[in-house]
Short mmCIF file of N, CA and C in Angstrom, two decimals:
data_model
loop_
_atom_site.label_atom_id
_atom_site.label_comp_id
_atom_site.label_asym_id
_atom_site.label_seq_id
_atom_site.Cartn_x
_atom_site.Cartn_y
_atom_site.Cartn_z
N UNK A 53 8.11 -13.44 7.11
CA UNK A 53 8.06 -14.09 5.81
C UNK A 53 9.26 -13.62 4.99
N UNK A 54 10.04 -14.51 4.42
CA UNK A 54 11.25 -14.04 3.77
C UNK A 54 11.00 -13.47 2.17
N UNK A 55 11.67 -12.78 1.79
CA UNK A 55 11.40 -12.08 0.06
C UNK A 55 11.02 -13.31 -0.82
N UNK A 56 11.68 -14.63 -0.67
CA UNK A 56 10.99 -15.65 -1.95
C UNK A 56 9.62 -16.16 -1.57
N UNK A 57 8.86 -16.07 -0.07
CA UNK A 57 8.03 -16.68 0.20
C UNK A 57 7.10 -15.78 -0.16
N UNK A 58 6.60 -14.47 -0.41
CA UNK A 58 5.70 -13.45 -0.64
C UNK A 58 5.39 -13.03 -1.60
N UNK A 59 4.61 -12.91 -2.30
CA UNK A 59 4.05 -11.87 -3.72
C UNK A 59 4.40 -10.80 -3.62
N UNK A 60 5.12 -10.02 -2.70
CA UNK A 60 5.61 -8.56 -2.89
C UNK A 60 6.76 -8.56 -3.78
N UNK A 61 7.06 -7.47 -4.52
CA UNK A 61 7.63 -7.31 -5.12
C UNK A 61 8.93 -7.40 -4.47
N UNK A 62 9.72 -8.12 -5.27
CA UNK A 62 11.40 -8.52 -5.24
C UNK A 62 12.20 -6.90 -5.13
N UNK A 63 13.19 -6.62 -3.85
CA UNK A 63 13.66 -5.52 -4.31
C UNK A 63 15.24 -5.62 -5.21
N UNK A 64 15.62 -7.25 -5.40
CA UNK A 64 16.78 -7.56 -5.87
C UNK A 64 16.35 -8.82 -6.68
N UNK A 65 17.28 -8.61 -7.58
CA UNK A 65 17.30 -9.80 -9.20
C UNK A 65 17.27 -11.34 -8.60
N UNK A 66 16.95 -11.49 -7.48
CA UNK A 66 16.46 -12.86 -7.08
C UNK A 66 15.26 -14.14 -7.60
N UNK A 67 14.23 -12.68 -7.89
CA UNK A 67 12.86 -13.57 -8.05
C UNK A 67 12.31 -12.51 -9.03
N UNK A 68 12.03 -13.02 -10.17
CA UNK A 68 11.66 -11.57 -10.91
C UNK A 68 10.03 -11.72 -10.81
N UNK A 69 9.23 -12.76 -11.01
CA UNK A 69 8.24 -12.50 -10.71
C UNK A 69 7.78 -13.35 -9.52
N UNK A 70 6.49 -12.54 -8.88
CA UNK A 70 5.80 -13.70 -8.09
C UNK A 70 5.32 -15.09 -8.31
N UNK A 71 5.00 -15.86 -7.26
CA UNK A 71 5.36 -17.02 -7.16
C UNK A 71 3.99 -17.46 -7.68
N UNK A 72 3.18 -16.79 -7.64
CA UNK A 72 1.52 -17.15 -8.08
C UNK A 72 1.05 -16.33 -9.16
N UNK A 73 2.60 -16.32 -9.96
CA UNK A 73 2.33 -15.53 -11.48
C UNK A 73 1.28 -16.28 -12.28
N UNK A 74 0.96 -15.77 -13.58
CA UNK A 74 -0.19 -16.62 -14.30
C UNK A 74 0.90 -17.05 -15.23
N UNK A 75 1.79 -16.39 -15.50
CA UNK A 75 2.90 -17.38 -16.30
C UNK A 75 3.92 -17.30 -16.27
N UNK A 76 4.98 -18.33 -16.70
CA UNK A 76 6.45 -18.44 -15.84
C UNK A 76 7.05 -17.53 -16.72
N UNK A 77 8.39 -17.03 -16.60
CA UNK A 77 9.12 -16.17 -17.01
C UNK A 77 9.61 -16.81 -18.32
N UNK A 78 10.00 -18.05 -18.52
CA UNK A 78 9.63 -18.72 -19.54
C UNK A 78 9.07 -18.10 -20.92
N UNK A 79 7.47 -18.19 -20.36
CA UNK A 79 6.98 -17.75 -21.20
C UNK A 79 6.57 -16.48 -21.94
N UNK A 80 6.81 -15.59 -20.74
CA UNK A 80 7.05 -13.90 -21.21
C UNK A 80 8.30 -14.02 -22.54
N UNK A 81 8.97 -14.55 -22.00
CA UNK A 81 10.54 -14.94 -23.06
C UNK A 81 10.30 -15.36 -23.94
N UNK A 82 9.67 -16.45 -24.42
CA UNK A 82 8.74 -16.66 -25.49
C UNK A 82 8.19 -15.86 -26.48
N UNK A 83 7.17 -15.02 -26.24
CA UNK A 83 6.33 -13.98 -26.25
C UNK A 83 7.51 -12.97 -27.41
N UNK A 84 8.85 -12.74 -26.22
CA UNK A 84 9.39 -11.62 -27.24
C UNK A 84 10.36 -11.89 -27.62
N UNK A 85 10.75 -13.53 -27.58
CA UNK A 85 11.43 -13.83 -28.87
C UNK A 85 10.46 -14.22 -30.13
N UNK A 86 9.44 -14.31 -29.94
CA UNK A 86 8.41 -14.18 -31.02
C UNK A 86 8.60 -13.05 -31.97
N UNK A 87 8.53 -12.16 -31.00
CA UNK A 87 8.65 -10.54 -31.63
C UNK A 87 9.85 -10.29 -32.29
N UNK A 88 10.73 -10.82 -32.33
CA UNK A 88 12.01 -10.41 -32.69
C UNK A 88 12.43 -11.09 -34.10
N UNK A 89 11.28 -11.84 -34.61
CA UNK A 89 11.17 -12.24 -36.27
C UNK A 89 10.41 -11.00 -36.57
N UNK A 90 10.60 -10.54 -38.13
CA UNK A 90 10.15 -9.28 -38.56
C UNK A 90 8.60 -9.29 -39.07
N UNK A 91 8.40 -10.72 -39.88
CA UNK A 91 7.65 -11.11 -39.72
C UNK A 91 6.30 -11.25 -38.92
N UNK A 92 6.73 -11.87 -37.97
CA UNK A 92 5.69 -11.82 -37.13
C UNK A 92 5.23 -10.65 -36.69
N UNK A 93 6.21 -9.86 -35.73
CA UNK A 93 5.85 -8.60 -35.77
C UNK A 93 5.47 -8.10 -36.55
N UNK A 94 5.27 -7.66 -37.84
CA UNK A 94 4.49 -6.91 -38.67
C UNK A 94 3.31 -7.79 -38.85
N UNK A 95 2.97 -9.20 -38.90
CA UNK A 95 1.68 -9.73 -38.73
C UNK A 95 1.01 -9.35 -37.30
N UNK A 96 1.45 -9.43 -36.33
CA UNK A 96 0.55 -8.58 -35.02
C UNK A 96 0.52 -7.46 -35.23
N UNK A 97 1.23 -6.77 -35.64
CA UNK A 97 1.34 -5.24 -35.55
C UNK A 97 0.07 -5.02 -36.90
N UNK A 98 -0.16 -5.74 -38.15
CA UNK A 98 -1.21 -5.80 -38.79
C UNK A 98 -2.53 -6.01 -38.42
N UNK A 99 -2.53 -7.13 -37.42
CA UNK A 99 -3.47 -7.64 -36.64
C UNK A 99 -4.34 -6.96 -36.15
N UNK A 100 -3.62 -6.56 -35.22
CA UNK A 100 -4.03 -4.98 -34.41
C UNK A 100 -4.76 -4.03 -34.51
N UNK A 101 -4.03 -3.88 -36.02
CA UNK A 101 -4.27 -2.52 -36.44
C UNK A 101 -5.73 -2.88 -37.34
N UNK A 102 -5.87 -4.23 -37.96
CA UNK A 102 -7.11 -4.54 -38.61
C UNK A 102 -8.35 -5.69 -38.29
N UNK A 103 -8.04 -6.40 -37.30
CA UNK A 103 -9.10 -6.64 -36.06
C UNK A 103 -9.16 -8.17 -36.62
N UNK A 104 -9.66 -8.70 -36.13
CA UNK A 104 -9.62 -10.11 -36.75
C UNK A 104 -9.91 -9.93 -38.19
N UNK A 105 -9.27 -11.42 -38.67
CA UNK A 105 -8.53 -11.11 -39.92
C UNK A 105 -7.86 -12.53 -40.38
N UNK A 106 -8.28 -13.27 -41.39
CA UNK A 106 -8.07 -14.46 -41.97
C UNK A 106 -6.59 -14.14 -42.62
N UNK A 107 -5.74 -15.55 -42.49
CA UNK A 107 -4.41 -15.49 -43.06
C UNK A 107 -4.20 -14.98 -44.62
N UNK A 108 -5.11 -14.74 -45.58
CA UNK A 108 -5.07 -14.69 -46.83
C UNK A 108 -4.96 -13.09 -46.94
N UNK A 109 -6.08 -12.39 -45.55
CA UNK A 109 -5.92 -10.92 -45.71
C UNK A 109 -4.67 -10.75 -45.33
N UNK A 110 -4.11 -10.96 -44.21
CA UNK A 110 -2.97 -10.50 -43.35
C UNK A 110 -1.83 -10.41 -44.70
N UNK A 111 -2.18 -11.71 -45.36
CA UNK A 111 -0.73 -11.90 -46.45
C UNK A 111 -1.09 -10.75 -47.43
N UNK A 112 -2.28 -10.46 -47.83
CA UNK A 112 -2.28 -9.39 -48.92
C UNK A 112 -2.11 -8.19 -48.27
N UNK A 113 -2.35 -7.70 -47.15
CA UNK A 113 -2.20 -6.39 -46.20
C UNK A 113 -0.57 -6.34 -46.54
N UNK A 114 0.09 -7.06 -45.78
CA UNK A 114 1.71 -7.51 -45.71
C UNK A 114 2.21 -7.42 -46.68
N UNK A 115 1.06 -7.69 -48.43
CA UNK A 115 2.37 -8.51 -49.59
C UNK A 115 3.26 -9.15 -49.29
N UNK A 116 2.71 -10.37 -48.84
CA UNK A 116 3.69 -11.57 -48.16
C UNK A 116 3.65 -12.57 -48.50
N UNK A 117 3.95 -13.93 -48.44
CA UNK A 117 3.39 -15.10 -48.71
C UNK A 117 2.83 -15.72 -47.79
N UNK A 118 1.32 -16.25 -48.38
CA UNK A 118 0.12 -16.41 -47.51
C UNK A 118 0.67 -17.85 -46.37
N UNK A 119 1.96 -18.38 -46.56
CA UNK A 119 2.35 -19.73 -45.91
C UNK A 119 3.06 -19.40 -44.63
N UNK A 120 3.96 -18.20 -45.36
CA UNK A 120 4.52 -17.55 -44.16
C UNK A 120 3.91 -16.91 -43.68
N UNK A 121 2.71 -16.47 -43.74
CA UNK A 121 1.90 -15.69 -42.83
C UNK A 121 1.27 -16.81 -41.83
N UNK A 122 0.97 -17.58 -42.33
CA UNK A 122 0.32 -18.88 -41.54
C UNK A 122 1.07 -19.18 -40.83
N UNK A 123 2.70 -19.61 -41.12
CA UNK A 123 3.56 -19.55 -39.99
C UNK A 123 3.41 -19.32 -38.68
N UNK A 124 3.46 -17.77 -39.35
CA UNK A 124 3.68 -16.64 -38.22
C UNK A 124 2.89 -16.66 -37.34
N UNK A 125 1.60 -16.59 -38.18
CA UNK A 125 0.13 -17.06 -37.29
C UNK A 125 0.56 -17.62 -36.13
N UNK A 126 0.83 -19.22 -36.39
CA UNK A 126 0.87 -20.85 -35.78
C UNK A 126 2.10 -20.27 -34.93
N UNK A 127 3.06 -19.32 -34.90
CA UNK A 127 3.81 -19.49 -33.41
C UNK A 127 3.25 -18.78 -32.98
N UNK A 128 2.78 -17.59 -33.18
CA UNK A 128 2.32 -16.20 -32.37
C UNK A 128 0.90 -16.73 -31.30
N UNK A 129 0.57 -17.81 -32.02
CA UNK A 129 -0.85 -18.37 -31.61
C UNK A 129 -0.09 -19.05 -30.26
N UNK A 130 0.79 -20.03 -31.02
CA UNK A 130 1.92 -21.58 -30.04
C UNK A 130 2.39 -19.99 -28.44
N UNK A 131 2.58 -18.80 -28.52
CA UNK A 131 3.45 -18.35 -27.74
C UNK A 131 2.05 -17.26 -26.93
N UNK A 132 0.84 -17.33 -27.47
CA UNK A 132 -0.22 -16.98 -26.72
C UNK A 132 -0.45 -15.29 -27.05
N UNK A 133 0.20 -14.52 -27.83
CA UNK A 133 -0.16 -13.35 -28.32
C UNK A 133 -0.92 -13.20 -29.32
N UNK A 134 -1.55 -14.37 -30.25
CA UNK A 134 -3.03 -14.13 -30.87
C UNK A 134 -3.60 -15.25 -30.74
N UNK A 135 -4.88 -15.31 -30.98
CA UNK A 135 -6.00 -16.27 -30.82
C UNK A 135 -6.85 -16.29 -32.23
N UNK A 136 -6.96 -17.77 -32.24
CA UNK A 136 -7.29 -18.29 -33.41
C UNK A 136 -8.50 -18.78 -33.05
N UNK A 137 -9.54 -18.62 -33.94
CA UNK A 137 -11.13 -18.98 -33.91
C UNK A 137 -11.25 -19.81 -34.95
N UNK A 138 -11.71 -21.04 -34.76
CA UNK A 138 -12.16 -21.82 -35.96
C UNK A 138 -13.94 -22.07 -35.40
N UNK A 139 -14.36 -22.47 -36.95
CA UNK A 139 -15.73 -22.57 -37.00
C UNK A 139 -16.44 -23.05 -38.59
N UNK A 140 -17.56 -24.05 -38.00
CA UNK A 140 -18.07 -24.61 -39.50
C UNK A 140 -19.29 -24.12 -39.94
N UNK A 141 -19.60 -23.14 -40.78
CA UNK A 141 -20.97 -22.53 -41.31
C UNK A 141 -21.85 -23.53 -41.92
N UNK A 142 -22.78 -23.69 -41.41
CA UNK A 142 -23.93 -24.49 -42.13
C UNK A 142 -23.57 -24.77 -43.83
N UNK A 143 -24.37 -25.85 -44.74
CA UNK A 143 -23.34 -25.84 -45.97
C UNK A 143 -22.07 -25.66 -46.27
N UNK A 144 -21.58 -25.66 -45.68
CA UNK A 144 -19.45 -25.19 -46.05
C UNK A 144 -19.09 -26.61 -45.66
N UNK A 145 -18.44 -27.42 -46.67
CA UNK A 145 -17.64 -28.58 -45.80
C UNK A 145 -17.07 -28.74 -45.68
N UNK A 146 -15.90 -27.24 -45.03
CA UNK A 146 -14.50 -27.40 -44.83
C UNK A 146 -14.70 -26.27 -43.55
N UNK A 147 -13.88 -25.94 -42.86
CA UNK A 147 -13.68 -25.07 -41.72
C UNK A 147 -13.20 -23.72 -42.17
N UNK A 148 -13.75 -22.56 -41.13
CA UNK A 148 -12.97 -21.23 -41.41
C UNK A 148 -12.08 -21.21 -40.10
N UNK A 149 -11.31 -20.06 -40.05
CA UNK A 149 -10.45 -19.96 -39.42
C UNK A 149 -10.43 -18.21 -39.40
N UNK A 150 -10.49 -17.51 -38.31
CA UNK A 150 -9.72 -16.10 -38.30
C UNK A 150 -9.07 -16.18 -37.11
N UNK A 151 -7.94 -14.84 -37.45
CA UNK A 151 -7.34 -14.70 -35.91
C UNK A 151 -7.26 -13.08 -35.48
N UNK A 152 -6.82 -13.09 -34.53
CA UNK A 152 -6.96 -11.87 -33.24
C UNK A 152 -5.81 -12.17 -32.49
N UNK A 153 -5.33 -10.51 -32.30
CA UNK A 153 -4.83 -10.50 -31.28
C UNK A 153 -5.30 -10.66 -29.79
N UNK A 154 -4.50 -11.13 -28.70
CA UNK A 154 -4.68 -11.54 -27.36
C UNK A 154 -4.56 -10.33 -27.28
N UNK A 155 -5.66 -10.64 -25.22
CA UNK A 155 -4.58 -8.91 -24.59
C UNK A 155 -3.44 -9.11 -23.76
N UNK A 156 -3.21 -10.66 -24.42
CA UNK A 156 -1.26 -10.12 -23.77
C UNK A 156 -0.58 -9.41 -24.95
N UNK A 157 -0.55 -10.02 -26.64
CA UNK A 157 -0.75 -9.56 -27.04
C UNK A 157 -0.82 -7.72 -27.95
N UNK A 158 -1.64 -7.10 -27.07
CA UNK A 158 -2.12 -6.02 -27.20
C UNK A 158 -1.25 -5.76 -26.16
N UNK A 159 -1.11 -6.21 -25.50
CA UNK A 159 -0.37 -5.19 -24.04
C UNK A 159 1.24 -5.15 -24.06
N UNK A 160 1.93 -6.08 -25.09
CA UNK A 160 2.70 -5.93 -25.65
C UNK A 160 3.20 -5.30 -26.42
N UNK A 161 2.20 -5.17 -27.12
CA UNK A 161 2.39 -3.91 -28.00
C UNK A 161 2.43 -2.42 -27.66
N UNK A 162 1.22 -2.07 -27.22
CA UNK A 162 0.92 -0.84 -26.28
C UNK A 162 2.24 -0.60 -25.20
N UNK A 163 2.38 -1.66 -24.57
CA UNK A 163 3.15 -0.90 -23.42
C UNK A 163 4.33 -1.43 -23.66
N UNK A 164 5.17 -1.81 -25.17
CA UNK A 164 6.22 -2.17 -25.26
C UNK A 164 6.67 -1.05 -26.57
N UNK A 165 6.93 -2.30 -27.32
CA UNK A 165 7.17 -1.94 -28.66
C UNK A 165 6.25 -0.68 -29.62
N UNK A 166 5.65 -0.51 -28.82
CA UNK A 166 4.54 0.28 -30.05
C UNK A 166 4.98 1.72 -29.25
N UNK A 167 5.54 1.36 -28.24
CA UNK A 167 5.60 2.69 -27.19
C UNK A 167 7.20 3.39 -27.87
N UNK A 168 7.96 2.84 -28.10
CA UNK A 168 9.25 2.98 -28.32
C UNK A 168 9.07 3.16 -29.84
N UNK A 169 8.09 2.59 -30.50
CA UNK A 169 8.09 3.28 -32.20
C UNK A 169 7.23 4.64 -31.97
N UNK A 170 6.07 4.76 -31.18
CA UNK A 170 6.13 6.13 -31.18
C UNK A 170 6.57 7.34 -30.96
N UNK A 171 7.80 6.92 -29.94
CA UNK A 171 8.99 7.62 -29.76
C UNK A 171 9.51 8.59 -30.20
N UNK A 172 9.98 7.59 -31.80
CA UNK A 172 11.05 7.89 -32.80
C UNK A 172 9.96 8.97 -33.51
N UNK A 173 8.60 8.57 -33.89
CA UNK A 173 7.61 9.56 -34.12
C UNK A 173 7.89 11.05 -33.13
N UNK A 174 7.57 11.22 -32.35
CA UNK A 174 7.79 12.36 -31.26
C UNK A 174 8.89 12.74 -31.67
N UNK A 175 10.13 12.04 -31.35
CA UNK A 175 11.31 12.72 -31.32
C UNK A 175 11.34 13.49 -32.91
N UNK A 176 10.99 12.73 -34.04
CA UNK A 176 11.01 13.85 -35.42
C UNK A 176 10.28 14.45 -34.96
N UNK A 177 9.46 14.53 -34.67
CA UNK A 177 8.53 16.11 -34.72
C UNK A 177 9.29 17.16 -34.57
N UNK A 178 9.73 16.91 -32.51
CA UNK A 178 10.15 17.30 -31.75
C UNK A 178 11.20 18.35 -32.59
N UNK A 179 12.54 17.68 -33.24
CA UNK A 179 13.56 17.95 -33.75
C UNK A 179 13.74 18.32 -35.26
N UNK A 180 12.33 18.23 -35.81
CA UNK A 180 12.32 18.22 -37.13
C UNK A 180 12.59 19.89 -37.70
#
């Protein structure tokens, strides 16, 4: 079986992921050009840190504007790192809405970015 035909890991920049990935490389790319508005990132990184959580909190957590938080929401949601719950309460005749982080998401964070800001944490200690 040749290296593109197999799920084993690529030992050269040919095939970066397997062929029966759950998502194309595409969309990992996606994901962290998401991250790379400041914005957003500090709305997941809020997220996270305060568990599901309606756009009106996120904007007052942030001191932000509650539109651009919605934004941020609506790609982070569009690129699959949070999840949005809607739902209609008995008497209410309009819809709620909260959101959550995914555990891609979360695993982005954890084993990316959140890893490399705790870093800079360590290293002051370390050197302080």
């Amino acid at each position: 079986m040749s290296d593109t035909d197999s799920d084993e890991r690529p030992t050269g920049p040919a095939r970066i992921l397997p062929e029966s990935s759950i998502l194309e490389l595409e969309d990992y790319l996606a994901m962290q050009d998401a991250l790379g508005d400041e914005t957003q990132f500090r709305v997941l990184y809020a997220l996270k840190r305060t568990g599901d959580a309606h756009p009106s909190d996120l904007a007052e957590i942030l001191d932000a504007n509650r539109d651009h938080v919605a934004s941020s929401l609506a790609e982070l949601t569009d690129v699959g790192l949070v999840e949005n719950w809607i739902w209609n309460e008995p008497g209410n005749d309009g819809v709620d809405s909260t959101y959550r982080v995914s555990a891609l998401g979360e695993g982005l964070l954890e084993d990316g970015i959140e890893s490399l800001l705790q870093g800079e944490w360590d290293a002051r200690e370390r050197y302080a």
